[in-house]
Amino acid sequence: MDRYYAVRPPRSEQTALDVARDVGADVQRLAACIESDETSRILSEDIALGRSAGVRATPTLLVNGWTFEGALPRARLVEILHDTGPCGCDRRGPDGSCGGERRN
């Protein structure tokens, strides 16, 4: 994926296939997946779900009712998880990692 996103527009099906070939992926399998009706259905459902949740950009992170848009560094992701409560611990360690006891 990093290789695909490193390619500047235009991004296309052919770009995806070229990158797949460059990294040694199964190009025929990827092409079949891209062209399948199931892939189309899944993507349509995911796009509709994102829109209904207010997603306007990729990537977007939804955590406990909060929306965070754009690529975020690991330290910010850890901070978000602690600040919104889903990690389940009561405090952070000095390095920002989970450092507390689990809440009941």
PDB file of N, CA and C in Angstrom, residues 58-103:
ATOM      1  N   THR A  58     -10.096  10.354   3.547  1.00  0.00           N
ATOM      2  CA  THR A  58      -9.401   9.105   3.824  1.00  0.00           C
ATOM      3  C   THR A  58      -7.947   9.437   4.123  1.00  0.00           C
ATOM      4  N   PRO A  59      -7.428   8.946   5.230  1.00  0.00           N
ATOM      5  CA  PRO A  59      -8.092   8.111   6.231  1.00  0.00           C
ATOM      6  C   PRO A  59      -8.899   8.944   7.226  1.00  0.00           C
ATOM      7  N   THR A  60      -9.888   8.311   7.819  1.00  0.00           N
ATOM      8  CA  THR A  60     -10.662   8.887   8.915  1.00  0.00           C
ATOM      9  C   THR A  60     -10.772   7.827   9.996  1.00  0.00           C
ATOM     10  N   LEU A  61     -10.559   8.226  11.233  1.00  0.00           N
ATOM     11  CA  LEU A  61     -10.652   7.334  12.382  1.00  0.00           C
ATOM     12  C   LEU A  61     -11.853   7.758  13.212  1.00  0.00           C
ATOM     13  N   LEU A  62     -12.750   6.817  13.502  1.00  0.00           N
ATOM     14  CA  LEU A  62     -13.915   7.072  14.345  1.00  0.00           C
ATOM     15  C   LEU A  62     -13.724   6.311  15.648  1.00  0.00           C
ATOM     16  N   VAL A  63     -13.713   7.043  16.770  1.00  0.00           N
ATOM     17  CA  VAL A  63     -13.497   6.417  18.074  1.00  0.00           C
ATOM     18  C   VAL A  63     -14.489   6.992  19.068  1.00  0.00           C
ATOM     19  N   ASN A  64     -15.388   6.149  19.563  1.00  0.00           N
ATOM     20  CA  ASN A  64     -16.338   6.545  20.611  1.00  0.00           C
ATOM     21  C   ASN A  64     -17.018   7.882  20.333  1.00  0.00           C
ATOM     22  N   GLY A  65     -17.495   8.061  19.117  1.00  0.00           N
ATOM     23  CA  GLY A  65     -18.221   9.270  18.773  1.00  0.00           C
ATOM     24  C   GLY A  65     -17.359  10.434  18.315  1.00  0.00           C
ATOM     25  N   TRP A  66     -16.052  10.290  18.348  1.00  0.00           N
ATOM     26  CA  TRP A  66     -15.132  11.339  17.895  1.00  0.00           C
ATOM     27  C   TRP A  66     -14.631  10.984  16.503  1.00  0.00           C
ATOM     28  N   THR A  67     -14.400  12.000  15.677  1.00  0.00           N
ATOM     29  CA  THR A  67     -13.904  11.804  14.320  1.00  0.00           C
ATOM     30  C   THR A  67     -12.550  12.489  14.171  1.00  0.00           C
ATOM     31  N   PHE A  68     -11.579  11.749  13.635  1.00  0.00           N
ATOM     32  CA  PHE A  68     -10.232  12.274  13.409  1.00  0.00           C
ATOM     33  C   PHE A  68      -9.883  12.039  11.943  1.00  0.00           C
ATOM     34  N   GLU A  69      -9.635  13.118  11.204  1.00  0.00           N
ATOM     35  CA  GLU A  69      -9.338  13.012   9.777  1.00  0.00           C
ATOM     36  C   GLU A  69      -7.842  13.140   9.517  1.00  0.00           C
ATOM     37  N   GLY A  70      -7.391  12.414   8.512  1.00  0.00           N
ATOM     38  CA  GLY A  70      -6.009  12.517   8.071  1.00  0.00           C
ATOM     39  C   GLY A  70      -5.108  11.487   8.720  1.00  0.00           C
ATOM     40  N   ALA A  71      -3.932  11.333   8.146  1.00  0.00           N
ATOM     41  CA  ALA A  71      -2.941  10.404   8.685  1.00  0.00           C
ATOM     42  C   ALA A  71      -2.409  10.961   9.998  1.00  0.00           C
ATOM     43  N   LEU A  72      -2.362  10.112  11.000  1.00  0.00           N
ATOM     44  CA  LEU A  72      -1.926  10.539  12.329  1.00  0.00           C
ATOM     45  C   LEU A  72      -0.706   9.738  12.762  1.00  0.00           C
ATOM     46  N   PRO A  73       0.248  10.391  13.420  1.00  0.00           N
ATOM     47  CA  PRO A  73       1.398   9.644  13.936  1.00  0.00           C
ATOM     48  C   PRO A  73       0.976   8.721  15.078  1.00  0.00           C
ATOM     49  N   ARG A  74       1.764   7.685  15.300  1.00  0.00           N
ATOM     50  CA  ARG A  74       1.449   6.692  16.333  1.00  0.00           C
ATOM     51  C   ARG A  74       1.197   7.344  17.689  1.00  0.00           C
ATOM     52  N   ALA A  75       2.021   8.297  18.080  1.00  0.00           N
ATOM     53  CA  ALA A  75       1.860   8.937  19.394  1.00  0.00           C
ATOM     54  C   ALA A  75       0.489   9.593  19.514  1.00  0.00           C
ATOM     55  N   ARG A  76       0.015  10.199  18.432  1.00  0.00           N
ATOM     56  CA  ARG A  76      -1.309  10.833  18.466  1.00  0.00           C
ATOM     57  C   ARG A  76      -2.404   9.778  18.545  1.00  0.00           C
ATOM     58  N   LEU A  77      -2.242   8.655  17.859  1.00  0.00           N
ATOM     59  CA  LEU A  77      -3.228   7.573  17.942  1.00  0.00           C
ATOM     60  C   LEU A  77      -3.332   7.044  19.369  1.00  0.00           C
ATOM     61  N   VAL A  78      -2.186   6.846  20.017  1.00  0.00           N
ATOM     62  CA  VAL A  78      -2.183   6.386  21.414  1.00  0.00           C
ATOM     63  C   VAL A  78      -2.894   7.404  22.294  1.00  0.00           C
ATOM     64  N   GLU A  79      -2.596   8.669  22.100  1.00  0.00           N
ATOM     65  CA  GLU A  79      -3.235   9.739  22.873  1.00  0.00           C
ATOM     66  C   GLU A  79      -4.750   9.727  22.666  1.00  0.00           C
ATOM     67  N   ILE A  80      -5.193   9.568  21.433  1.00  0.00           N
ATOM     68  CA  ILE A  80      -6.628   9.516  21.133  1.00  0.00           C
ATOM     69  C   ILE A  80      -7.275   8.352  21.857  1.00  0.00           C
ATOM     70  N   LEU A  81      -6.653   7.185  21.806  1.00  0.00           N
ATOM     71  CA  LEU A  81      -7.234   6.013  22.469  1.00  0.00           C
ATOM     72  C   LEU A  81      -7.357   6.227  23.967  1.00  0.00           C
ATOM     73  N   HIS A  82      -6.364   6.838  24.571  1.00  0.00           N
ATOM     74  CA  HIS A  82      -6.439   7.115  26.004  1.00  0.00           C
ATOM     75  C   HIS A  82      -7.475   8.191  26.306  1.00  0.00           C
ATOM     76  N   ASP A  83      -7.472   9.253  25.524  1.00  0.00           N
ATOM     77  CA  ASP A  83      -8.378  10.364  25.791  1.00  0.00           C
ATOM     78  C   ASP A  83      -9.838  10.006  25.566  1.00  0.00           C
ATOM     79  N   THR A  84     -10.110   9.054  24.680  1.00  0.00           N
ATOM     80  CA  THR A  84     -11.489   8.669  24.410  1.00  0.00           C
ATOM     81  C   THR A  84     -11.914   7.440  25.198  1.00  0.00           C
ATOM     82  N   GLY A  85     -10.979   6.804  25.888  1.00  0.00           N
ATOM     83  CA  GLY A  85     -11.318   5.766  26.842  1.00  0.00           C
ATOM     84  C   GLY A  85     -11.330   4.317  26.414  1.00  0.00           C
ATOM     85  N   PRO A  86     -11.176   3.948  25.135  1.00  0.00           N
ATOM     86  CA  PRO A  86     -11.344   2.541  24.814  1.00  0.00           C
ATOM     87  C   PRO A  86     -10.200   1.621  25.204  1.00  0.00           C
ATOM     88  N   CYS A  87      -9.048   2.166  25.600  1.00  0.00           N
ATOM     89  CA  CYS A  87      -7.944   1.258  25.919  1.00  0.00           C
ATOM     90  C   CYS A  87      -8.215   0.503  27.216  1.00  0.00           C
ATOM     91  N   GLY A  88      -9.037   1.058  28.079  1.00  0.00           N
ATOM     92  CA  GLY A  88      -9.433   0.365  29.287  1.00  0.00           C
ATOM     93  C   GLY A  88      -8.487   0.505  30.455  1.00  0.00           C
ATOM     94  N   CYS A  89      -7.468   1.353  30.370  1.00  0.00           N
ATOM     95  CA  CYS A  89      -6.594   1.537  31.520  1.00  0.00           C
ATOM     96  C   CYS A  89      -6.851   2.903  32.146  1.00  0.00           C
ATOM     97  N   ASP A  90      -6.344   3.083  33.342  1.00  0.00           N
ATOM     98  CA  ASP A  90      -6.655   4.311  34.071  1.00  0.00           C
ATOM     99  C   ASP A  90      -5.576   5.383  33.955  1.00  0.00           C
ATOM    100  N   ARG A  91      -4.442   5.081  33.326  1.00  0.00           N
ATOM    101  CA  ARG A  91      -3.414   6.104  33.161  1.00  0.00           C
ATOM    102  C   ARG A  91      -2.395   5.666  32.118  1.00  0.00           C
ATOM    103  N   ARG A  92      -1.623   6.622  31.628  1.00  0.00           N
ATOM    104  CA  ARG A  92      -0.577   6.356  30.641  1.00  0.00           C
ATOM    105  C   ARG A  92       0.772   6.272  31.322  1.00  0.00           C
ATOM    106  N   GLY A  93       1.638   5.450  30.753  1.00  0.00           N
ATOM    107  CA  GLY A  93       3.013   5.394  31.226  1.00  0.00           C
ATOM    108  C   GLY A  93       3.788   6.591  30.696  1.00  0.00           C
ATOM    109  N   PRO A  94       5.031   6.781  31.152  1.00  0.00           N
ATOM    110  CA  PRO A  94       5.840   7.926  30.729  1.00  0.00           C
ATOM    111  C   PRO A  94       6.044   8.007  29.215  1.00  0.00           C
ATOM    112  N   ASP A  95       6.028   6.856  28.544  1.00  0.00           N
ATOM    113  CA  ASP A  95       6.229   6.851  27.091  1.00  0.00           C
ATOM    114  C   ASP A  95       4.918   6.929  26.322  1.00  0.00           C
ATOM    115  N   GLY A  96       3.794   7.116  27.026  1.00  0.00           N
ATOM    116  CA  GLY A  96       2.495   7.201  26.369  1.00  0.00           C
ATOM    117  C   GLY A  96       1.805   5.864  26.212  1.00  0.00           C
ATOM    118  N   SER A  97       2.472   4.775  26.615  1.00  0.00           N
ATOM    119  CA  SER A  97       1.858   3.459  26.487  1.00  0.00           C
ATOM    120  C   SER A  97       0.873   3.230  27.624  1.00  0.00           C
ATOM    121  N   CYS A  98       0.052   2.197  27.467  1.00  0.00           N
ATOM    122  CA  CYS A  98      -0.872   1.851  28.548  1.00  0.00           C
ATOM    123  C   CYS A  98      -0.029   1.500  29.767  1.00  0.00           C
ATOM    124  N   GLY A  99      -0.252   2.204  30.844  1.00  0.00           N
ATOM    125  CA  GLY A  99       0.570   1.981  32.015  1.00  0.00           C
ATOM    126  C   GLY A  99      -0.245   1.738  33.262  1.00  0.00           C
ATOM    127  N   GLY A 100      -1.548   1.735  33.128  1.00  0.00           N
ATOM    128  CA  GLY A 100      -2.380   1.636  34.310  1.00  0.00           C
ATOM    129  C   GLY A 100      -3.061   0.298  34.447  1.00  0.00           C
ATOM    130  N   GLU A 101      -3.855   0.214  35.466  1.00  0.00           N
ATOM    131  CA  GLU A 101      -4.653  -0.978  35.714  1.00  0.00           C
ATOM    132  C   GLU A 101      -5.927  -0.893  34.882  1.00  0.00           C
ATOM    133  N   ARG A 102      -6.427  -2.052  34.491  1.00  0.00           N
ATOM    134  CA  ARG A 102      -7.684  -2.061  33.738  1.00  0.00           C
ATOM    135  C   ARG A 102      -8.819  -1.567  34.609  1.00  0.00           C
ATOM    136  N   ARG A 103      -9.669  -0.754  33.988  1.00  0.00           N
ATOM    137  CA  ARG A 103     -10.875  -0.300  34.679  1.00  0.00           C
ATOM    138  C   ARG A 103     -11.928  -1.381  34.579  1.00  0.00           C
TER     139      ARG A 103
END
